Coordinates of C-alpha atoms and ligand atoms in Angstrom, one line a residue:
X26 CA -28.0 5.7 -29.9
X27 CA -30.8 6.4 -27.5
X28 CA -31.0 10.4 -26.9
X29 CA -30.8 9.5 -23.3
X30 CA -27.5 7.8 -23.4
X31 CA -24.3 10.0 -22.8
X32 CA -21.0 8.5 -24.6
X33 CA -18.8 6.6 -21.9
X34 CA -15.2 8.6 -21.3
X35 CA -12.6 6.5 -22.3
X36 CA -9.7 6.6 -20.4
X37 CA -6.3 7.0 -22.4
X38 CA -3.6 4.0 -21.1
X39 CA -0.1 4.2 -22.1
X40 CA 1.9 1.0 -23.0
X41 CA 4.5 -0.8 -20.7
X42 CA 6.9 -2.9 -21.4
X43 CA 6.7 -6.1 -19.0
X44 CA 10.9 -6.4 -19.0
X45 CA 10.7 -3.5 -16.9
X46 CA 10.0 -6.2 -14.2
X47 CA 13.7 -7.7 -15.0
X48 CA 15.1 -5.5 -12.3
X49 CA 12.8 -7.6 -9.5
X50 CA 12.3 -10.7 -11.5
X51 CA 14.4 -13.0 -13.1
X52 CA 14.2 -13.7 -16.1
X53 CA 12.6 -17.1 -16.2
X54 CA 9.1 -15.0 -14.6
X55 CA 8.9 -12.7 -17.7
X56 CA 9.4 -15.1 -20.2
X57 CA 6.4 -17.4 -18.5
X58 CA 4.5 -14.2 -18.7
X59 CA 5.1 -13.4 -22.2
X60 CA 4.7 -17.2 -23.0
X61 CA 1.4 -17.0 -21.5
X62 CA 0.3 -13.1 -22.7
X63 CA 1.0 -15.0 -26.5
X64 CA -1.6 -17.9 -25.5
X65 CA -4.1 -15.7 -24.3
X66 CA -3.6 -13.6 -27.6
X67 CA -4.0 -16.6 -29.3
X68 CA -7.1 -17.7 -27.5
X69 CA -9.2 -13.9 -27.9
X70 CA -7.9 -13.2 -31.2
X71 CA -9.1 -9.5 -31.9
X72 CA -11.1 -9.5 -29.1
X73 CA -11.0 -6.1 -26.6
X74 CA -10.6 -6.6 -23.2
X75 CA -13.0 -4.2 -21.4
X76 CA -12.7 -2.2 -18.1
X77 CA -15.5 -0.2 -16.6
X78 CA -15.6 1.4 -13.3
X79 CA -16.9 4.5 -12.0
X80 CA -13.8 7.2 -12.0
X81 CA -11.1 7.7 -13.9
X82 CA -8.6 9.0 -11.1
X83 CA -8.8 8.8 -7.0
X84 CA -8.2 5.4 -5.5
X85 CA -6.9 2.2 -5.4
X86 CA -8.7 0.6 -8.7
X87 CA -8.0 3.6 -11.0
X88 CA -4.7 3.3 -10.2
X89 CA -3.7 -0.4 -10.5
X90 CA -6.2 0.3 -13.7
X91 CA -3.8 2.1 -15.1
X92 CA -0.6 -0.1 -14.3
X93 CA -2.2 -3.5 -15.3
X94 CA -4.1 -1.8 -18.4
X95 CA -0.5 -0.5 -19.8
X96 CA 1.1 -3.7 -19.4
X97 CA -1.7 -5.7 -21.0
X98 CA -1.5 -3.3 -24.1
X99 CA 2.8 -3.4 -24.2
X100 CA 1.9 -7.2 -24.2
X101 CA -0.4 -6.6 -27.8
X102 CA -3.4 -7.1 -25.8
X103 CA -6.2 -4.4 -26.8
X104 CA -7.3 -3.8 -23.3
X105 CA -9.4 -0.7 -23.1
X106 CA -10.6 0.8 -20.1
X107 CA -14.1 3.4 -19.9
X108 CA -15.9 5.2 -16.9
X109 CA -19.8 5.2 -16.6
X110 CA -22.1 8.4 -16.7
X111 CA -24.1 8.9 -13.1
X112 CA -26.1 11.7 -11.5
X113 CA -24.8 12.7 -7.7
X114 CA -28.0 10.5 -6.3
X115 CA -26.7 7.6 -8.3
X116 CA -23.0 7.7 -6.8
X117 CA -24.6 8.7 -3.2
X118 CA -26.2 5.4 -3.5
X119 CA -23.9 3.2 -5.3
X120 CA -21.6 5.1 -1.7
X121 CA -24.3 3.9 0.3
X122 CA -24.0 -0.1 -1.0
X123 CA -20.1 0.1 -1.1
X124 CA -20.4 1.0 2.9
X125 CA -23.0 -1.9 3.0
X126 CA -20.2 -4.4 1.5
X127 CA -18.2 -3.5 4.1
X128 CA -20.7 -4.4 7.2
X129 CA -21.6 -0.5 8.0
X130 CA -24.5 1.7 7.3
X131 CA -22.9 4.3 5.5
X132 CA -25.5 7.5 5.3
X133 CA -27.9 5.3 5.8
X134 CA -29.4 1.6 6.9
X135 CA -31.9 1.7 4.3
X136 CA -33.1 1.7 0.4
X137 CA -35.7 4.0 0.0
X138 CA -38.6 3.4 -3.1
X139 CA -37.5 4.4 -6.1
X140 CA -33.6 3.9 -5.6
X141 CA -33.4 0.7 -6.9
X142 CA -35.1 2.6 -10.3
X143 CA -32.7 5.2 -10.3
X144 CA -29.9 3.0 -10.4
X145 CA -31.3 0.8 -13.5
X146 CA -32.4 3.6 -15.2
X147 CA -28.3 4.9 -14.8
X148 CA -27.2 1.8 -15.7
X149 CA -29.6 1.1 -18.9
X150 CA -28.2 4.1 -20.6
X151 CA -24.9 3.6 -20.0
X152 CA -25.5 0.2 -21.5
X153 CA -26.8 1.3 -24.7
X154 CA -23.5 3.5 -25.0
X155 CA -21.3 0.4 -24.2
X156 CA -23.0 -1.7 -26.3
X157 CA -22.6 0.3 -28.9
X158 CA -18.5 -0.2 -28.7
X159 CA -18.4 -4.1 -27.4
X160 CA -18.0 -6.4 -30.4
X161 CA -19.8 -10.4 -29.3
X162 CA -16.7 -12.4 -27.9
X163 CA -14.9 -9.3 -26.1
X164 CA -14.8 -9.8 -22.3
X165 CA -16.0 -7.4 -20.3
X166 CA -14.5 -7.0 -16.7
X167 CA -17.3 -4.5 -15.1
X168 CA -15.9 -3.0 -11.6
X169 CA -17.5 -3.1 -8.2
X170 CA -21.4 -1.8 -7.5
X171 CA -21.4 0.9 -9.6
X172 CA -21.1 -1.4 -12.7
X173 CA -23.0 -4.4 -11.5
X174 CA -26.0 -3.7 -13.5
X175 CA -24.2 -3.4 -17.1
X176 CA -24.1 -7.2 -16.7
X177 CA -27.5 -8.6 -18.0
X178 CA -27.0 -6.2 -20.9
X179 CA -23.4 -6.8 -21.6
X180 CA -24.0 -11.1 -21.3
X181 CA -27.2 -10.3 -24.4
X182 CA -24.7 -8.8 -26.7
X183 CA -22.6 -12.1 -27.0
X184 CA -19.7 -10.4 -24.3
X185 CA -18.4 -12.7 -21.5
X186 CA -18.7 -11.1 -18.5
X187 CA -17.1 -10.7 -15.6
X188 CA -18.0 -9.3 -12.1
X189 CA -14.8 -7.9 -10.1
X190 CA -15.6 -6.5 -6.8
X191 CA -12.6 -4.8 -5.0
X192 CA -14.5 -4.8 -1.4
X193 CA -16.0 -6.5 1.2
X194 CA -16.3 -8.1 4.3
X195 CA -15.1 -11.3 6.5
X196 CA -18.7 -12.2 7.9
X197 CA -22.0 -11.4 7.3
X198 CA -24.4 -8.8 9.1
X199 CA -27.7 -7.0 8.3
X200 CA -25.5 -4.1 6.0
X201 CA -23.8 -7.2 3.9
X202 CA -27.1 -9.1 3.0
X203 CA -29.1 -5.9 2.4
X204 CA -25.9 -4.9 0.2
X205 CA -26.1 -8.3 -1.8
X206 CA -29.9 -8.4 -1.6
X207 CA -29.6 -5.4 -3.8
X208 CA -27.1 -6.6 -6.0
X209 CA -27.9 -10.2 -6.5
X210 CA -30.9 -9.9 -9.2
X211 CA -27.8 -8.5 -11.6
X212 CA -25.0 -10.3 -11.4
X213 CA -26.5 -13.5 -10.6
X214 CA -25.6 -15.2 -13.4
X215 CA -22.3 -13.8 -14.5
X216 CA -19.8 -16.5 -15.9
X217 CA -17.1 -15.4 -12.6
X218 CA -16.9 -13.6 -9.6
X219 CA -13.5 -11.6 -8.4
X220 CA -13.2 -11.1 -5.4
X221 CA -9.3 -10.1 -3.4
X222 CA -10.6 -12.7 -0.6
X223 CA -12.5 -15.8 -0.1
X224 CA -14.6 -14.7 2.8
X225 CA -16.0 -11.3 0.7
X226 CA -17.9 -13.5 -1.8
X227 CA -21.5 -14.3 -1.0
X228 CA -23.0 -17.2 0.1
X229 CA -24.7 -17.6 -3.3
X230 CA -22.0 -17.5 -5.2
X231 CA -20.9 -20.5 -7.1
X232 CA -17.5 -22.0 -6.2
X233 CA -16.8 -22.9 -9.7
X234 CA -17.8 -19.3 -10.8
X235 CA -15.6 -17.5 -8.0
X236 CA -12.5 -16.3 -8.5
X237 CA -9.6 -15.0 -5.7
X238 CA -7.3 -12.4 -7.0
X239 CA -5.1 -10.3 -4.9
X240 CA -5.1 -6.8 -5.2
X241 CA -1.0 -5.7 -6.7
X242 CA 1.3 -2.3 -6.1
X243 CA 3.0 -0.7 -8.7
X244 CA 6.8 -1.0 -8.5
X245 CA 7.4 1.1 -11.0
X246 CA 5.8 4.2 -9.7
X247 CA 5.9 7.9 -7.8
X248 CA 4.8 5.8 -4.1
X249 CA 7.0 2.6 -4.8
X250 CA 9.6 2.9 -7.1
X251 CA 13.3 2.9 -5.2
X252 CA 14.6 6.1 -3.8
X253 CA 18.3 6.5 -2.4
X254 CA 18.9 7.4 1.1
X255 CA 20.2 10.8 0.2
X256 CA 16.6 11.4 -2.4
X257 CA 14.9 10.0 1.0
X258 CA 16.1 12.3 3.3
X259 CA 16.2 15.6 0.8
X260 CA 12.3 14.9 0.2
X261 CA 11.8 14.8 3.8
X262 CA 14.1 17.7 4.8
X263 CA 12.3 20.0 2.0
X264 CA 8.3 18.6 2.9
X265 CA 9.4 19.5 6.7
X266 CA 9.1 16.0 7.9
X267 CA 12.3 15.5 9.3
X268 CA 15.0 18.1 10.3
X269 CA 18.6 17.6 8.7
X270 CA 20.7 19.5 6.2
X271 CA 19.0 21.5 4.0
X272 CA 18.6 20.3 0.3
X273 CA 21.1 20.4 -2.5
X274 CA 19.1 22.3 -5.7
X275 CA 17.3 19.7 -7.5
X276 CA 17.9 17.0 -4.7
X277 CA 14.3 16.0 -4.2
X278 CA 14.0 14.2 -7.5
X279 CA 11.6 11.3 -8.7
X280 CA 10.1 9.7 -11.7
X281 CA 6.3 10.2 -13.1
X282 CA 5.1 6.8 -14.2
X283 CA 5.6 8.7 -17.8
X284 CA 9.0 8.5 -17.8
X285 CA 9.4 12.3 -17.0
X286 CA 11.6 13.5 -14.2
X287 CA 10.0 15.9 -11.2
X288 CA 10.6 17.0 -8.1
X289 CA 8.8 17.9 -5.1
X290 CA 8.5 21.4 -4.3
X291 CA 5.4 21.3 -2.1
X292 CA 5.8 21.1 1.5
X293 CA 3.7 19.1 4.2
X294 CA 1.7 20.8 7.0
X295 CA 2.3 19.6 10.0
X296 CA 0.9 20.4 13.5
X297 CA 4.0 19.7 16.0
X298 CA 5.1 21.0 19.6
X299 CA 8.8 22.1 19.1
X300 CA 11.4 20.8 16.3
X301 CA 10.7 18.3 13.5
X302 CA 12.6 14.4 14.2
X303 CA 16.2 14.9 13.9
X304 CA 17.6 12.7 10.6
X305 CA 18.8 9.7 12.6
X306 CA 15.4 9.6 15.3
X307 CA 13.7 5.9 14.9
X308 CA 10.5 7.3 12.7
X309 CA 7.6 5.3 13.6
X310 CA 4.8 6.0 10.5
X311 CA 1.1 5.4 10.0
X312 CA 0.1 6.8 6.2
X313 CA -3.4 6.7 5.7
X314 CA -6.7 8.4 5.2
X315 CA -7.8 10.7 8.0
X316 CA -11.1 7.6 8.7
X317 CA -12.3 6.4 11.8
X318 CA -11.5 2.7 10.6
X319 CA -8.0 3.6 10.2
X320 CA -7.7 4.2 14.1
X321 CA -4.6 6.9 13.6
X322 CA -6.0 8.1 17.0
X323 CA -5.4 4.8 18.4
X324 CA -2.0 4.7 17.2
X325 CA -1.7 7.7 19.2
X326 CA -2.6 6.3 22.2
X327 CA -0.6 3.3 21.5
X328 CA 2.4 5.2 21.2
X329 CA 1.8 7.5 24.4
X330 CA 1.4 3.3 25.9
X331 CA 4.5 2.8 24.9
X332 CA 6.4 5.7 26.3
X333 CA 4.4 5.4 29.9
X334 CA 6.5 1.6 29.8
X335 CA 9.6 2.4 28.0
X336 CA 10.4 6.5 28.9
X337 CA 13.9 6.5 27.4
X338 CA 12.6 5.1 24.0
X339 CA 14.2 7.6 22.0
X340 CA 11.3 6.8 18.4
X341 CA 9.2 9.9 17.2
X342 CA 5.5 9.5 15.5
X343 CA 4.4 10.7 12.4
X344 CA 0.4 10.2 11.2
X345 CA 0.7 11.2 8.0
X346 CA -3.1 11.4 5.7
X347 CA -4.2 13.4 2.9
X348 CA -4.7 17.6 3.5
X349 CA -8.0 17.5 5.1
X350 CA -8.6 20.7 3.7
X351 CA -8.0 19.6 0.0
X352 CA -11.3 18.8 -1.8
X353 CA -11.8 15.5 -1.0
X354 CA -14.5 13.2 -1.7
X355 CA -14.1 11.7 2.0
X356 CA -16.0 14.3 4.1
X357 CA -15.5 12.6 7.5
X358 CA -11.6 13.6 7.3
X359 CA -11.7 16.9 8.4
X360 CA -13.6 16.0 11.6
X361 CA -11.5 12.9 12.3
X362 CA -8.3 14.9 11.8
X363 CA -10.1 17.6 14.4
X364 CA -10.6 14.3 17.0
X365 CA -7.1 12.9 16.8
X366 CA -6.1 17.1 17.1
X367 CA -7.8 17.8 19.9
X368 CA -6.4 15.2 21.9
X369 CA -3.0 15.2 21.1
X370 CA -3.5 19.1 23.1
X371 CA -4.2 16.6 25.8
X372 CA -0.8 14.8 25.1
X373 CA 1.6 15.2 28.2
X374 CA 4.9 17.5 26.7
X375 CA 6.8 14.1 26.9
X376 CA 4.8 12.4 24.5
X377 CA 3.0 15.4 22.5
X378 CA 6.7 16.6 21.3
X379 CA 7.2 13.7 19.8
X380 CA 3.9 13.2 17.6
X381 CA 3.8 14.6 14.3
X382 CA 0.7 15.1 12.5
X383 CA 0.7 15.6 9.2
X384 CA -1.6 16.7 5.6
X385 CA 0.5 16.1 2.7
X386 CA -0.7 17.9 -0.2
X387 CA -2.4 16.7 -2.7
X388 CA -2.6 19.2 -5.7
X389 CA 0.2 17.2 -7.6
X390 CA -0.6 13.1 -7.0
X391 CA 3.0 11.9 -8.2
X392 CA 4.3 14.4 -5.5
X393 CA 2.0 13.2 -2.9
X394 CA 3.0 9.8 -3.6
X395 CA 6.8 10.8 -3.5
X396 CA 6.3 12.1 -0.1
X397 CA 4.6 9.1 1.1
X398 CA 7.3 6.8 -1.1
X399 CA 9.9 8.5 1.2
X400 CA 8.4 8.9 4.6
X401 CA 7.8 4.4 4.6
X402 CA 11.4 4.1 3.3
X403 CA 12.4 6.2 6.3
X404 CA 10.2 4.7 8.9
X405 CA 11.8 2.0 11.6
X406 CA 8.4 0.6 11.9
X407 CA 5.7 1.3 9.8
X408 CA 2.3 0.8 11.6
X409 CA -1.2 0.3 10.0
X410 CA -3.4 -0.1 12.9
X411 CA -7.2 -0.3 11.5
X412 CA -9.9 -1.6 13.0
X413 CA -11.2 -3.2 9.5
X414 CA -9.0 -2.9 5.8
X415 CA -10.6 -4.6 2.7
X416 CA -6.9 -5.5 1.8
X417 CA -4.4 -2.7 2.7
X418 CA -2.2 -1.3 0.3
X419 CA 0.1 0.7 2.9
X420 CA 0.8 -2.5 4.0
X421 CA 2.0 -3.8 0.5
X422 CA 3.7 -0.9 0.3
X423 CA 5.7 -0.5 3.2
X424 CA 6.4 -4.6 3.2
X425 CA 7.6 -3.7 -0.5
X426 CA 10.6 -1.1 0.6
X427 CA 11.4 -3.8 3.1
X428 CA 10.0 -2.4 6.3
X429 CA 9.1 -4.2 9.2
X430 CA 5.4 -3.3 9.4
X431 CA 2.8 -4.0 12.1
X432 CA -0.4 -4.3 11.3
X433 CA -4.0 -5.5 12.7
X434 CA -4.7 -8.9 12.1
X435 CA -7.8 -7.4 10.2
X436 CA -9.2 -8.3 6.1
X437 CA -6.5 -9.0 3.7
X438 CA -3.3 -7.8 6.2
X439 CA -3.6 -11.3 7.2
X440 CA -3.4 -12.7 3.7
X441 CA -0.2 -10.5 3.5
X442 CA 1.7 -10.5 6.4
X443 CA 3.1 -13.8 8.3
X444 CA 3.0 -13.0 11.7
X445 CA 6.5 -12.6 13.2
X446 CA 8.3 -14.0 9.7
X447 CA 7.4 -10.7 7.3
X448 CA 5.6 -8.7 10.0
X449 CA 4.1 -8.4 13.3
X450 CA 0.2 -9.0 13.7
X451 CA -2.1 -7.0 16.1
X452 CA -4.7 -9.8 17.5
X453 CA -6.8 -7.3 19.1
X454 CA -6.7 -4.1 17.0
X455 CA -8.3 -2.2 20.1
X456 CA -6.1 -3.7 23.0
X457 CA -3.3 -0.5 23.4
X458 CA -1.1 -2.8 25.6
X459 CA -0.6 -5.1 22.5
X460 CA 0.6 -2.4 20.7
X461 CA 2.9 -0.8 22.9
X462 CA 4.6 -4.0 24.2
X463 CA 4.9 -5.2 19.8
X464 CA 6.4 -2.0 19.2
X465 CA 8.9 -2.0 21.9
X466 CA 10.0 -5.3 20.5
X467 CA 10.6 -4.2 17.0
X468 CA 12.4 -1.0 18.2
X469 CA 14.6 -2.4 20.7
X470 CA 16.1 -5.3 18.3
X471 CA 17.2 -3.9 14.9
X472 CA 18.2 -7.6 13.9
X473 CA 14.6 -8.4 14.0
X474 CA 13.3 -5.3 12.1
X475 CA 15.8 -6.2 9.5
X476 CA 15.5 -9.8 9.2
X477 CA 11.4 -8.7 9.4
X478 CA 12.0 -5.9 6.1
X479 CA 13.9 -8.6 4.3
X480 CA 11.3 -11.7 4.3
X481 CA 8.6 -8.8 4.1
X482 CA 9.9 -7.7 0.5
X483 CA 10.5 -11.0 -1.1
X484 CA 6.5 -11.8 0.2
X485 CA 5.6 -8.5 -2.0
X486 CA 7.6 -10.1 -4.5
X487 CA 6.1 -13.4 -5.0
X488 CA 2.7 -12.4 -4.6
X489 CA 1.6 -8.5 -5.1
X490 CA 3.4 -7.5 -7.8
X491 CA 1.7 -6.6 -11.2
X492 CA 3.2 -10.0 -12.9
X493 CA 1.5 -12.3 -10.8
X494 CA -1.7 -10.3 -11.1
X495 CA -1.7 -10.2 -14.8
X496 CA -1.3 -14.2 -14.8
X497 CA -4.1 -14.5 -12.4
X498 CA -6.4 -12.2 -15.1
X499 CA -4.8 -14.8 -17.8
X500 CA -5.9 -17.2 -15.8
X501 CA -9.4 -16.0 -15.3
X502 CA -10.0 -15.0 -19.4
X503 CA -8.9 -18.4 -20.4
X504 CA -11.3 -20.2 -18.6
X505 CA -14.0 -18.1 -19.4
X506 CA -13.2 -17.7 -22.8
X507 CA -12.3 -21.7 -23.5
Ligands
UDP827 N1 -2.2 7.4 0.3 C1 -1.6 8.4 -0.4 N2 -1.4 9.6 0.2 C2 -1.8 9.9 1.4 C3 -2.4 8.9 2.2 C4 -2.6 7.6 1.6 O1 -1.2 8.2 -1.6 O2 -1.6 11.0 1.9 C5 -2.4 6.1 -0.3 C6 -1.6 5.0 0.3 O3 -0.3 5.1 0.0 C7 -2.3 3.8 -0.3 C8 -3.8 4.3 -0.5 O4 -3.7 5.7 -0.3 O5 -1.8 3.6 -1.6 C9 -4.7 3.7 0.6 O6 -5.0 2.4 0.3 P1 -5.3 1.4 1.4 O7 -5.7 0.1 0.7 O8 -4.3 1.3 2.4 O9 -6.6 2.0 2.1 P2 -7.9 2.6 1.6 O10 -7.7 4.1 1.7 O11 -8.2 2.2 0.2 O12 -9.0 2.2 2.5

């Protein structure tokens, strides 16, 4: 191997059954699955499926990674998945494009000389390194910018290769086209695009060469798996989220994805004025990162709206994000949580007694994910109010444990939620009135909430659960493969 090349880390995936879906599927669904899992075994024979991305823990991809990898390999598939080498510059600009994908400027508007070099020379010796493993005839699935240049390499060595790129954005601007001016030269002529939605794929991009496939939760795990009311309201008692009776010993108890049983000890911090939401208090809960796109100050506002029309309304807030203080690789938190902080002082008594912000910990991930598992099963309305979401998976989420959510009508929450059937949609993400007058709806008629939770669930069901995402991957190998 070339001196400069660093082996590739190889990330170890368990294996997982796919009758675990039984208790949300019937039965007919698995056995197309496994019907399907045995003609794609037939079709690739020996042949590895490949996954390389950029990390092997933090985020959305890593961790369906890890569900969908698992599965594959319970199926008898030998899907594999390994993380590239990079230098800080290289990830700073490989930030830099992902911002550009998504219409902003990130750290900055422009490529300077000698970036586009840095990330070829990155990405030629992680190449030799990967080449080095993938047999001709393996398929390659090479994850988002980071990876985009492995493809020239990867198509040489006989693999078929595939571009799947998590993000981006419903129209075009300056950001987008300098983003795909950079990228075009190496994924031009991949055999298929992935993209979650239509409108993130380039104009360039082929039709017969694109591919749509929705992003899924895990069911199964720490944030989604189902909790009883009495688990629910222990976590929340013990994380100081709500105020109730305290905990029974050993009350707070959840499942690691392993199989091993845990229970959270951490608790939350939480800036409040006064007492924590009684147990029975209508929660209303936004759970997201503390970024400006996510708007948690708006939601603020929204909910002081509210109260100005509605005084009696008897619903608490809680913004619930990530500690800010935790090392995080999202430096705009802190100063975001500091914002939304400062004025929430500014809050009237009326309204600032009933907003709750709050830093879950993050030390333990299962146990953040807990917390954040019960807090949307508590919520009367969950709320994800951003002003632009590549797809949303609070919004899966919370639709999953079947909460009315209400959401902006904003990237792929509109490929999720049906507006008024399994979920209410925000036209104008910005307009405070809209959101007030929504939310009084959903609070004042519980009929509607439920009828809202119900359809919102069986939508998660059909369409964002792992099943259907393995089939659309089937989907995708066979007819690049055949
Ligand atoms: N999340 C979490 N703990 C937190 C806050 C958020 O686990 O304290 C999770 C949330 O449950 C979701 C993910 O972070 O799974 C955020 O994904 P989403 O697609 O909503 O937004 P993104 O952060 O990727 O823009």
């Amino acid at each position: 191997m070339n001196p400069g090349a660093k082996e590739l880390e190889e990330v170890y995936v368990g294996t997982r059954d796919l009758r675990q879906f039984l208790t949300v599927h019937d039965e007919a669904r698995i056995t197309e699955a496994l019907d399907r899992a045995q003609r794609l075994k037939d079709l690739i024979g020996d042949h590895t499926v490949w996954n390389v991305n950029s990390t092997a823990v933090g985020g959305g991809v890593a961790e369906m990674l890890q569900s969908m990898l698992a599965f594959s390999r319970g199926l008898g598939i030998d899907a594999r998945w390994l993380v590239i080498n990079g230098s800080p510059e290289f990830f700073q600009l490989t930030k830099r494009l992902h911002h550009w994908l998504h219409g902003e400027s990130g750290d900055d508007p422009e490529l300077h000389s000698m970036e586009r070099e840095l990330y070829e020379a990155t990405l030629r010796d992680n190449a030799v390194a990967l080449c080095s493993r993938v047999q001709p005839g393996d398929i390659v699935l090479l994850h988002d910018p980071q990876t985009a240049g492995l493809a020239s390499e990867l198509t040489r060595v006989g693999a078929h290769v595939v571009w799947r790129c998590h993000i981006g954005h419903d129209s075009s601007n300056a950001q987008t086209e300098l983003g795909w001016d950079f990228l075009r030269p190496y994924i031009n002529d991949v055999p298929a695009f992935v993209f979650s939605r239509r409108s993130y794929a380039p104009s360039w991009c082929a039709p017969d060469r694109l591919f749509v496939i929705p992003p899924s939760i895990d069911a199964f795990s720490a944030k989604n798996q189902e909790l009883d009311s009495s688990t629910v309201g222990s976590i929340l008692v013990h994380t100081g989220l709500i105020e109730g009776p305290m905990p029974v010993k050993g009350s707070c108890r959840f499942t690691r994805i392993d199989g091993t049983s845990s229970r959270v000890e951490r608790h939350a911090d939480v800036v409040r004025l006064g007492r924590a939401p009684l147990y029975d208090a209508p929660l209303i809960v936004q759970v997201s990162r503390w970024d400006p796109l996510k708007d948690m100050m708006g939601v603020m506002l929204g909910f002081e709206r509210m109260i100005e029309h509605t005084p009696d309304e008897k619903a608490e807030l809680v913004l619930a994000g990530p500690n800010v203080h935790s090392v995080s690789d999202d430096p705009e938190a802190p100063q975001v949580f500091e914002q939304v902080l400062s004025r929430w002082y500014e809050l009237p008594d009326a309204v600032r007694e009933r907003v709750h912000l709050v830093n879950l910990p993050t030390d333990d991930i299962d146990e953040n994910a807990a917390m954040v598992n019960a807090l949307q099963r508590h919520a009367a309305v969950v709320v994800q109010k951003s002003l632009q979401e590549g797809f949303g998976l609070t919004v899966t989420e919370a639709m999953w444990k079947g909460r009315p959510v209400m959401a902006s009508a904003v990237g792929g929450i509109v490929d999720q939620i049906e507006d008024g059937v399994s979920g209410c949609l925000l036209k104008d993400p910005q307009d405070l009135d809209e959101f007030a007058g929504v939310l009084e709806t959903l609070l004042s008629d519980s009929e509607l909430r439920r009828r809202i939770g119900t359809a919102a669930r069986e939508r998660v069901r059909e369409r964002f659960l792992g099943i259907r995402h393995l089939l659309d991957y089937a989907d995708l190998i066979e007819s690049i493969v055949s």
